[in-house]
PDB file of C-alpha atoms (C1' of nucleotides) in Angstrom:
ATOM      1  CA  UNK A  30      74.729  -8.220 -90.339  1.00 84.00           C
ATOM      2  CA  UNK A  31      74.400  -9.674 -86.834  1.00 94.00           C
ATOM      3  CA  UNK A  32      77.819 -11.273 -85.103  1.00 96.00           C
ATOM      4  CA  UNK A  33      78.399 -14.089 -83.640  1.00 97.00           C
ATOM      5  CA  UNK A  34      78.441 -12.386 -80.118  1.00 98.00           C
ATOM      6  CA  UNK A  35      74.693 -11.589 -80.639  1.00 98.00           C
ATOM      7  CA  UNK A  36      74.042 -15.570 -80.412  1.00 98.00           C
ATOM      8  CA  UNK A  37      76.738 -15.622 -77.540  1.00 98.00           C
ATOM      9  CA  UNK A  38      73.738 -14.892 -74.970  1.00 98.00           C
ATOM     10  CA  UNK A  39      71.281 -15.941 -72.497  1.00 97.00           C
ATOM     11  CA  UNK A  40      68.609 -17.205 -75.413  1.00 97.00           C
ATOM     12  CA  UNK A  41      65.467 -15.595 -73.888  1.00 97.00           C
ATOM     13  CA  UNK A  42      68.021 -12.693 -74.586  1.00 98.00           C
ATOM     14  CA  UNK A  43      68.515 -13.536 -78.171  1.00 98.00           C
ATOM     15  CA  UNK A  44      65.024 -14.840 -78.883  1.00 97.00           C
ATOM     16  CA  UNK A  45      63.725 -11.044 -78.067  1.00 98.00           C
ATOM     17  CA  UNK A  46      66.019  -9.264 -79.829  1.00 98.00           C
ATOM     18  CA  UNK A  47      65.854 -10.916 -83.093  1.00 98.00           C
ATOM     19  CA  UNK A  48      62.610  -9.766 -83.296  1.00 98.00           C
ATOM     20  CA  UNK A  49      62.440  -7.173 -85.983  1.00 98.00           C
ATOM     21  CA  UNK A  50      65.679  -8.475 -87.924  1.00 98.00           C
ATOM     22  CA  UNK A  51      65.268 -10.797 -90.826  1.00 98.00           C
ATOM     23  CA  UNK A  52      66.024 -14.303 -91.876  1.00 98.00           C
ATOM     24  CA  UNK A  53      67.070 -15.212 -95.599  1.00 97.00           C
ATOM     25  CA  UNK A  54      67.241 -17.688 -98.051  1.00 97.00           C
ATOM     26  CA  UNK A  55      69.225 -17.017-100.521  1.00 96.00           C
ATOM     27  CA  UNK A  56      69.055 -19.899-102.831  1.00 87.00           C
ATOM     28  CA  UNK A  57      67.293 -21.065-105.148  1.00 91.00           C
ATOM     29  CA  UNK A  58      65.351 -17.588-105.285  1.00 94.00           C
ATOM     30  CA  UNK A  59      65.384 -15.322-102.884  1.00 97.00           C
ATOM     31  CA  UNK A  60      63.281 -15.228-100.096  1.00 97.00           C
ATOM     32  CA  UNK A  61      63.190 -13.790 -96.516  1.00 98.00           C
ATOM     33  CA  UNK A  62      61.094 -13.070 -93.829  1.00 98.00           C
ATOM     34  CA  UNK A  63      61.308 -10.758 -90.882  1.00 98.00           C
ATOM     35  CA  UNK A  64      61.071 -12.428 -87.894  1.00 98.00           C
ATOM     36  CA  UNK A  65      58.241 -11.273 -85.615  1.00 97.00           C
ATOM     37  CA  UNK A  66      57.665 -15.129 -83.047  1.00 97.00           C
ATOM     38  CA  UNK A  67      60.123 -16.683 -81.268  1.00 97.00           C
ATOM     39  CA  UNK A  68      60.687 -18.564 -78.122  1.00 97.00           C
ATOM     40  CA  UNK A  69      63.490 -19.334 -76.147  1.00 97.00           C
ATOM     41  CA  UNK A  70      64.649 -23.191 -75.208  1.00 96.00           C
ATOM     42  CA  UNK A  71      67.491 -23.339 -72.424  1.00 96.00           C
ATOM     43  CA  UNK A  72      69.391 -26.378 -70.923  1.00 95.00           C
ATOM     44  CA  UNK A  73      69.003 -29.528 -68.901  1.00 93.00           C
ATOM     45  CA  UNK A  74      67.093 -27.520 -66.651  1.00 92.00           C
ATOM     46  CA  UNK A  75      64.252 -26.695 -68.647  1.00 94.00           C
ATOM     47  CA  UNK A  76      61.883 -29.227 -69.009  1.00 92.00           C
ATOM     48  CA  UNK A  77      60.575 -28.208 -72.064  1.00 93.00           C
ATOM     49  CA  UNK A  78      63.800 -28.204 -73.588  1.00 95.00           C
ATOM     50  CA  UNK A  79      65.360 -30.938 -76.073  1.00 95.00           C
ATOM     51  CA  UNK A  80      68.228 -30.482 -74.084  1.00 95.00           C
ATOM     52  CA  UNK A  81      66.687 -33.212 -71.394  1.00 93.00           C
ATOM     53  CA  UNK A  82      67.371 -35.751 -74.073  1.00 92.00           C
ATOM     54  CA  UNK A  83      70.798 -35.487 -73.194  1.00 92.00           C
ATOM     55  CA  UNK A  84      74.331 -34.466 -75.173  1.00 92.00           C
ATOM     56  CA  UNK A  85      74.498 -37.951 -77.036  1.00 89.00           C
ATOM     57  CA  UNK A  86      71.312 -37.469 -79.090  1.00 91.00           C
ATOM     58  CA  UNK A  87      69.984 -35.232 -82.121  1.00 92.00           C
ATOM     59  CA  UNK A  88      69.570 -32.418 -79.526  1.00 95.00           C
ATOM     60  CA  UNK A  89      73.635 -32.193 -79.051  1.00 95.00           C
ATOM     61  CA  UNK A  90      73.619 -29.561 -81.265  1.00 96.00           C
ATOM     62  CA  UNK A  91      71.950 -27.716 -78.388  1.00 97.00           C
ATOM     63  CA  UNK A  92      75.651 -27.181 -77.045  1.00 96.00           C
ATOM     64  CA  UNK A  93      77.178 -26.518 -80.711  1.00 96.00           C
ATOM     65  CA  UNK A  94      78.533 -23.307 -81.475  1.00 96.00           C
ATOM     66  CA  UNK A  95      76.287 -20.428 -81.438  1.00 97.00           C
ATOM     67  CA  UNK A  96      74.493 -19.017 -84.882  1.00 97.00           C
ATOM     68  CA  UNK A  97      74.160 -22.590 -85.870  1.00 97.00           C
ATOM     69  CA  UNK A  98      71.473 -23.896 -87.184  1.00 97.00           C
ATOM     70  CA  UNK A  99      68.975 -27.212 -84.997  1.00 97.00           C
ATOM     71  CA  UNK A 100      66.416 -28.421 -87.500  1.00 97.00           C
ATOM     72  CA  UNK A 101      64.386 -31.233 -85.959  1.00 96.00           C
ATOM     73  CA  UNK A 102      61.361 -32.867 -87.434  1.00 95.00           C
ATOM     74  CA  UNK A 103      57.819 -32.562 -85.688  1.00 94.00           C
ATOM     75  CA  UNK A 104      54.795 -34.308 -85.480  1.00 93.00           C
ATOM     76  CA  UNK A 105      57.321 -36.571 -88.132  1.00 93.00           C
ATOM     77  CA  UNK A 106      55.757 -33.473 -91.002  1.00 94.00           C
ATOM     78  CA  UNK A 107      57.589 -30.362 -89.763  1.00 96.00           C
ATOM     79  CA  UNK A 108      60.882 -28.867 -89.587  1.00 96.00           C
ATOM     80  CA  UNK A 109      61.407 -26.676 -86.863  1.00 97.00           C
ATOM     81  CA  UNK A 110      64.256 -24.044 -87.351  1.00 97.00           C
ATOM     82  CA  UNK A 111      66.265 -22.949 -84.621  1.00 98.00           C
ATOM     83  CA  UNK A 112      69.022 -21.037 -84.150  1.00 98.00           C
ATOM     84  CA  UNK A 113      71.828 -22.532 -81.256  1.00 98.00           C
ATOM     85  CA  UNK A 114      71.625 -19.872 -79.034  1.00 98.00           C
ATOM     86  CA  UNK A 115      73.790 -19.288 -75.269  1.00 97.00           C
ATOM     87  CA  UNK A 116      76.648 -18.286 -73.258  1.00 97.00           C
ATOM     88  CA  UNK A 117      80.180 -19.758 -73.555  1.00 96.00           C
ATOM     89  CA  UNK A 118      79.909 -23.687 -71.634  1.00 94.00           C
ATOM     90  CA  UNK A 119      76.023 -23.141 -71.785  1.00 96.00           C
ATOM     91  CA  UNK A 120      73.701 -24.640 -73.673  1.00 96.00           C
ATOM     92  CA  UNK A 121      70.284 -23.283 -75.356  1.00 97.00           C
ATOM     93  CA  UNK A 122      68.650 -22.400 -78.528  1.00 97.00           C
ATOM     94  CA  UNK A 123      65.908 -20.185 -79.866  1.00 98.00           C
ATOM     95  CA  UNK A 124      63.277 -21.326 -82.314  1.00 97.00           C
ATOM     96  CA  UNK A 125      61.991 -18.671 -84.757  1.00 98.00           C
ATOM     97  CA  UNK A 126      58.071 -19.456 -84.859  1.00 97.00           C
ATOM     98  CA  UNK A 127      56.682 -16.756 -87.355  1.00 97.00           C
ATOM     99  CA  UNK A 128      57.650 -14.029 -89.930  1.00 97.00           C
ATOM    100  CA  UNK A 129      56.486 -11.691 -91.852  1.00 97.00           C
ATOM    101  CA  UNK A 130      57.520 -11.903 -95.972  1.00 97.00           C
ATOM    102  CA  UNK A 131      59.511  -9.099 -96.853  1.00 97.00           C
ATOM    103  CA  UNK A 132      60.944 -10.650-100.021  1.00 97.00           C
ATOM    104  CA  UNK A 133      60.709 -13.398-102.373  1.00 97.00           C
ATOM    105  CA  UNK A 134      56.261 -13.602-101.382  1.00 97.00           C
ATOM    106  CA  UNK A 135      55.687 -15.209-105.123  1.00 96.00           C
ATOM    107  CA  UNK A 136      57.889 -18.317-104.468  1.00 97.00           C
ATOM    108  CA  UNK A 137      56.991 -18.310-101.030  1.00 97.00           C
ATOM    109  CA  UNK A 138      53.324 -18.572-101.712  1.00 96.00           C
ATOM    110  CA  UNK A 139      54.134 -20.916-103.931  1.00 95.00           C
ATOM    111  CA  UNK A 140      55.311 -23.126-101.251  1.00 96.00           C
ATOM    112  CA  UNK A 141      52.655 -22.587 -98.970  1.00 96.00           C
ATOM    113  CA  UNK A 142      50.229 -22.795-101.523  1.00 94.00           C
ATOM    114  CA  UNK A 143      48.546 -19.108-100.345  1.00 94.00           C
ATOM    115  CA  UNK A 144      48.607 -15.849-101.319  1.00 92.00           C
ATOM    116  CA  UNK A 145      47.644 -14.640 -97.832  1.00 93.00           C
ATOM    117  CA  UNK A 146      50.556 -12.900 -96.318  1.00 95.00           C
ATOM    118  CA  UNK A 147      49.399 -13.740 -92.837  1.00 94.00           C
ATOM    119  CA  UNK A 148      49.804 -17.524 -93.470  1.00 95.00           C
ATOM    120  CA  UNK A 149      53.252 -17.170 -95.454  1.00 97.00           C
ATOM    121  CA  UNK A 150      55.088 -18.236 -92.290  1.00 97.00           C
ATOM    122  CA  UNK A 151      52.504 -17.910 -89.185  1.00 96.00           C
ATOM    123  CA  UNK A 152      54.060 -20.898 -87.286  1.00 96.00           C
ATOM    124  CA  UNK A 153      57.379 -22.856 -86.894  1.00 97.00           C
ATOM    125  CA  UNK A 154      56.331 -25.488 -89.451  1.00 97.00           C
ATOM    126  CA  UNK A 155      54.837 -23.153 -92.024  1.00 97.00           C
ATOM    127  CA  UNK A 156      58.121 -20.426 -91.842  1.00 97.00           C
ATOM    128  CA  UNK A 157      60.301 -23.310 -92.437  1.00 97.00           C
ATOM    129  CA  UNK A 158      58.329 -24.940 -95.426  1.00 96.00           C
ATOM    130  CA  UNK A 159      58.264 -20.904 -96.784  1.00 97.00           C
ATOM    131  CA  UNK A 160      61.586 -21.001 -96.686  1.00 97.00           C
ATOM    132  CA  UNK A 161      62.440 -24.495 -97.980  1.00 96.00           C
ATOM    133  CA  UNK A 162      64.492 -24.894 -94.340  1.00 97.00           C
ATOM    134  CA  UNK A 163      65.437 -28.563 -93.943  1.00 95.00           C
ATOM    135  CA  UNK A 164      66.608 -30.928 -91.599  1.00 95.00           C
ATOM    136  CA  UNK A 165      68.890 -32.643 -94.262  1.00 93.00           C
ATOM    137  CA  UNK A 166      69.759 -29.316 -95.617  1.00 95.00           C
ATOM    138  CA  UNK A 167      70.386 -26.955 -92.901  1.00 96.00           C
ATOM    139  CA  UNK A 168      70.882 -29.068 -89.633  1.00 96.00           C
ATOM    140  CA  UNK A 169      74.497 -27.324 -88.067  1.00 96.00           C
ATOM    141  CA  UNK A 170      74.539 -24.418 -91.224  1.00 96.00           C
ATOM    142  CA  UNK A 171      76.083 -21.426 -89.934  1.00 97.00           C
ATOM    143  CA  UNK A 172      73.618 -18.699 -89.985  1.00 97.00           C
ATOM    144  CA  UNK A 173      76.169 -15.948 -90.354  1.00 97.00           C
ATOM    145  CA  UNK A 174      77.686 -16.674 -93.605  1.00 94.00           C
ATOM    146  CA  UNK A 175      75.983 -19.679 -95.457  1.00 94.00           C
ATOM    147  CA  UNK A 176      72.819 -19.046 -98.526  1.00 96.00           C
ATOM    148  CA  UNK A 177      70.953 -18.901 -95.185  1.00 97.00           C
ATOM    149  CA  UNK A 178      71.356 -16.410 -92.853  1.00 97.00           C
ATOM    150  CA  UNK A 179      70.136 -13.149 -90.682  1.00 98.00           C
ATOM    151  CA  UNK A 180      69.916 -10.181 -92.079  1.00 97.00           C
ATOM    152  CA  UNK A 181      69.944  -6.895 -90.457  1.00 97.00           C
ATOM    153  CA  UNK A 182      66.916  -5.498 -89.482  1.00 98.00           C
ATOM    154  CA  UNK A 183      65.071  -2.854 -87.706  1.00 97.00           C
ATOM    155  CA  UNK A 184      64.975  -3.838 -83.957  1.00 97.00           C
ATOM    156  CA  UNK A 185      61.219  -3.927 -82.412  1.00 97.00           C
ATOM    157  CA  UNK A 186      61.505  -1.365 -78.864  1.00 94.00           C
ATOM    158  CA  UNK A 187      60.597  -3.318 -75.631  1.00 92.00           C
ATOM    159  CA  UNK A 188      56.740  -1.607 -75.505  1.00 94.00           C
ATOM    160  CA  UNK A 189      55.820  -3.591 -78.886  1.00 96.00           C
ATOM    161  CA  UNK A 190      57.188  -7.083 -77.345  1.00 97.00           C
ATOM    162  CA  UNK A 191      54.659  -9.466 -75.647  1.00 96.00           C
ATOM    163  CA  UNK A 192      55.718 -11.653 -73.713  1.00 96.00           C
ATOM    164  CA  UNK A 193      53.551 -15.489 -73.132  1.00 94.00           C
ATOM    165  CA  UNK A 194      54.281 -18.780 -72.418  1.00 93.00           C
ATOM    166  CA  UNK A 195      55.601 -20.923 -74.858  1.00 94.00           C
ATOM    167  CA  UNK A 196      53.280 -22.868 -77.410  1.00 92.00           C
ATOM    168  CA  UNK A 197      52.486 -26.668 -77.413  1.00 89.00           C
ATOM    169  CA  UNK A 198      54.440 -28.421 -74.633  1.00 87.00           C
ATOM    170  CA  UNK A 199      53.706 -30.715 -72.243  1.00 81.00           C
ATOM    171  CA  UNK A 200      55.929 -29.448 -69.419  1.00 81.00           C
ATOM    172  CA  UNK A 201      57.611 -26.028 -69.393  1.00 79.00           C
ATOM    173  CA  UNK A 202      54.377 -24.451 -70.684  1.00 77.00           C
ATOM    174  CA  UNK A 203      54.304 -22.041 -67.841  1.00 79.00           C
ATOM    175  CA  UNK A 204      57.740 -19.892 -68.190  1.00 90.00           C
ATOM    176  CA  UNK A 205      57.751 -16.805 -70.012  1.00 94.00           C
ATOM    177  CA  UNK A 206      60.033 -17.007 -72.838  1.00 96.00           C
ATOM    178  CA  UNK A 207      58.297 -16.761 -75.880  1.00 96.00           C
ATOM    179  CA  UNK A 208      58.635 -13.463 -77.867  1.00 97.00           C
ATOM    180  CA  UNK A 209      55.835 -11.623 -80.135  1.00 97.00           C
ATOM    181  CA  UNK A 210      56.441  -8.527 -81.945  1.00 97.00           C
ATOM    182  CA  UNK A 211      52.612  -7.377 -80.684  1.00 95.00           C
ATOM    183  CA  UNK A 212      51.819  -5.285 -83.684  1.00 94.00           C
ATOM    184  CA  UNK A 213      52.136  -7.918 -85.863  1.00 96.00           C
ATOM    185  CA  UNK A 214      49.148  -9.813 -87.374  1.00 95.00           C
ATOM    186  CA  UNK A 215      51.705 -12.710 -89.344  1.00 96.00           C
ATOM    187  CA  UNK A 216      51.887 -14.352 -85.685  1.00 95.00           C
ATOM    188  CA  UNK A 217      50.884 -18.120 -85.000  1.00 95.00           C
ATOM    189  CA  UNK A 218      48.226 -17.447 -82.134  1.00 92.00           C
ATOM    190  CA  UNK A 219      46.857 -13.770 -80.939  1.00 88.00           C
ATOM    191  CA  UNK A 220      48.732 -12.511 -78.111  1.00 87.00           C
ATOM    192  CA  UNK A 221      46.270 -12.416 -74.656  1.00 79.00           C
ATOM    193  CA  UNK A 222      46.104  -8.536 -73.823  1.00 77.00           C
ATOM    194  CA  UNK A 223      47.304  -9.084 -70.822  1.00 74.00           C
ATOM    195  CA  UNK A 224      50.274 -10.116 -71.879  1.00 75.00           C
ATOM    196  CA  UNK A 225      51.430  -6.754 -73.402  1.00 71.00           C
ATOM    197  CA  UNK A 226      54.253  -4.243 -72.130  1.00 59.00           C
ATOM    198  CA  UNK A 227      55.172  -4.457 -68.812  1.00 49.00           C
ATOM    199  CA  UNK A 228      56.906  -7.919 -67.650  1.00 49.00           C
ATOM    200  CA  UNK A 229      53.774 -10.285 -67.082  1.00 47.00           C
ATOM    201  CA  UNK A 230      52.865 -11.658 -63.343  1.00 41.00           C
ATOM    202  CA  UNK A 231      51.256 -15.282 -62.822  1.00 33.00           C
ATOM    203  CA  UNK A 232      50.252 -17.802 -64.808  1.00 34.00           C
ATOM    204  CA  UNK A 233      49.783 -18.408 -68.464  1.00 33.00           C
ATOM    205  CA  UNK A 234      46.652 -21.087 -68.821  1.00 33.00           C
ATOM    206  CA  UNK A 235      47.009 -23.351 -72.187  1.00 34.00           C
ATOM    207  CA  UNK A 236      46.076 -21.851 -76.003  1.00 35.00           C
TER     208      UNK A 236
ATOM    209  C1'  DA B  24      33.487 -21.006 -84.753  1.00 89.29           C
ATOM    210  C1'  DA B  25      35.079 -24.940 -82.647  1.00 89.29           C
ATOM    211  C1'  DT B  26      36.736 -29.484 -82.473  1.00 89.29           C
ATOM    212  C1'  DA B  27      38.602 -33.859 -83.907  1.00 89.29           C
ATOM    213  C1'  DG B  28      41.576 -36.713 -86.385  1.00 89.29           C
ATOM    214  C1'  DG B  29      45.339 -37.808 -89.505  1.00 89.29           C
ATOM    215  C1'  DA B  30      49.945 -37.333 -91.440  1.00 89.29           C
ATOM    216  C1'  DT B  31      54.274 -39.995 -90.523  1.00 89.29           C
ATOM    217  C1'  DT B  32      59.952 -39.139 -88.620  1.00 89.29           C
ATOM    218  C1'  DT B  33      62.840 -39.481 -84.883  1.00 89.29           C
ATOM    219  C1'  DC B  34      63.975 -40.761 -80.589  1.00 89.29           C
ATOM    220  C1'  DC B  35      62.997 -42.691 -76.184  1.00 89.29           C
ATOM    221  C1'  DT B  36      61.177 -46.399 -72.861  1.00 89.29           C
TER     222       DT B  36
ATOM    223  C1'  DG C   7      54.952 -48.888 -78.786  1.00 89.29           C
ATOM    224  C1'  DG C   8      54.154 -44.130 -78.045  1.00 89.29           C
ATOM    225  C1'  DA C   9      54.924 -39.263 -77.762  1.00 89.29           C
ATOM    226  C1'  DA C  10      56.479 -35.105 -79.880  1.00 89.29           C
ATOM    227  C1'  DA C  11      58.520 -27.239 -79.662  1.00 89.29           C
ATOM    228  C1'  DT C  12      52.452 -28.667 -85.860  1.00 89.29           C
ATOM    229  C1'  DC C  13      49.375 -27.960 -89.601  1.00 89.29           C
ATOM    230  C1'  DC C  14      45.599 -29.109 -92.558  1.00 89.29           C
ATOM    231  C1'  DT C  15      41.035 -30.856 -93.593  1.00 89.29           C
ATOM    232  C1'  DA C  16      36.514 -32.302 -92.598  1.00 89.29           C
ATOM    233  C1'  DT C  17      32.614 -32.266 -89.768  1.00 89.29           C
ATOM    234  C1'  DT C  18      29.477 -30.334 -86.751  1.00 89.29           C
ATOM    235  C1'  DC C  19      27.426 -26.716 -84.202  1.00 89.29           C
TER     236       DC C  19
END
DNA sequence: AATAGGATTTCCT
DNA sequence: GGAAATCCTATTC
């Protein structure tokens, strides 16, 4: 299982290296995914981070202890699940966007209402309703011992990541830090070939 | 295929 | 009062 030094990282670190391991719900049935989207949210700094909303608010948990859980509510429909994700003092997280069913695809589909394993858990909102992830229920759950957690997986090798800009901000839309496993087709949004392999030059344009 | 609009919480100005 | 790290449905091309 993964330690609490793996979250103890830079989180564009983290947010590429959990591709390939798994996330798990262990209750009421099992279920888990392995994760194959993420992208990475930093500090103060980054303007498309919660973390411009300051210490005092929801986003706090942005400078909690690493491997715990920030569940926030989008669009006032979705829960987002991230993981808190940075260096000692720092402050960051890294939201897991997409995953592939590996276990539990009957209750699952259930959830999501489709048998299609390709929109299981194809976004942030959809992986969280697969998984019954809540804001009420999970917000500050430790991720390395509680009914849900990260599982061990099989890492993905730096020639199958792509690397884009992150999806659906207003500002920060332009810095590289989200993560695809590029051989996956249980992604939220195809990944532009140029975007493949080596480290990516210029800009990323919207979509 | 592409686009537009609605759902509806939480937090900020 | 309005925007937000989204998704689904309906409508039109």
């Amino acid at each position: 299982m993964l330690e609490r030094a793996f979250f103890e990282r830079p989180p564009p670190e983290v947010a590429r290296d959990l591709l390939g391991h798994r996330i798990r719900h262990a209750s009421p049935k099992p279920a888990e995914l392995r994760i194959v989207e993420t992208e990475a949210y930093l500090g103060p700094d980054d303007p498309g981070s919660h973390a411009t909303r300051g210490r005092d608010t929801q986003a706090g948990q942005l400078w909690a202890t690493p491997g715990q859980a920030y569940v926030y509510v989008c669009y006032g429909v979705h829960q987002m699940l991230n993981v808190v994700a940075h260096e000692p003092g720092s402050v960051g997280a890294v939201l897991i966007r997409a995953g592939e069913p590996v276990d539990g695809i009957d209750v699952m589909g259930e959830r999501r209402g489709t048998t299609e394993t390709d929109e299981i858990a194809s976004g942030p909102g959809r992986l969280a309703e697969a998984l019954d992830v809540t804001r009420e229920a999970h917000e500050g759950a430790d991720l390395l011992e509680g009914s849900l957690r990260f599982q061990e997986g099989q890492p993905v090798d730096s020639d199958g990541v792509a690397v884009t800009g992150r999806i659906g901000l207003s500002e920060g839309e332009d810095r590289l830090l989200r993560f695809v496993d590029a051989s996956s087709p249980h992604v939220s949004r195809p990944v532009p070939p140029e975007a493949m392999g080596e480290t990516p030059d210029v800009e990323m344009r919207k979509r």
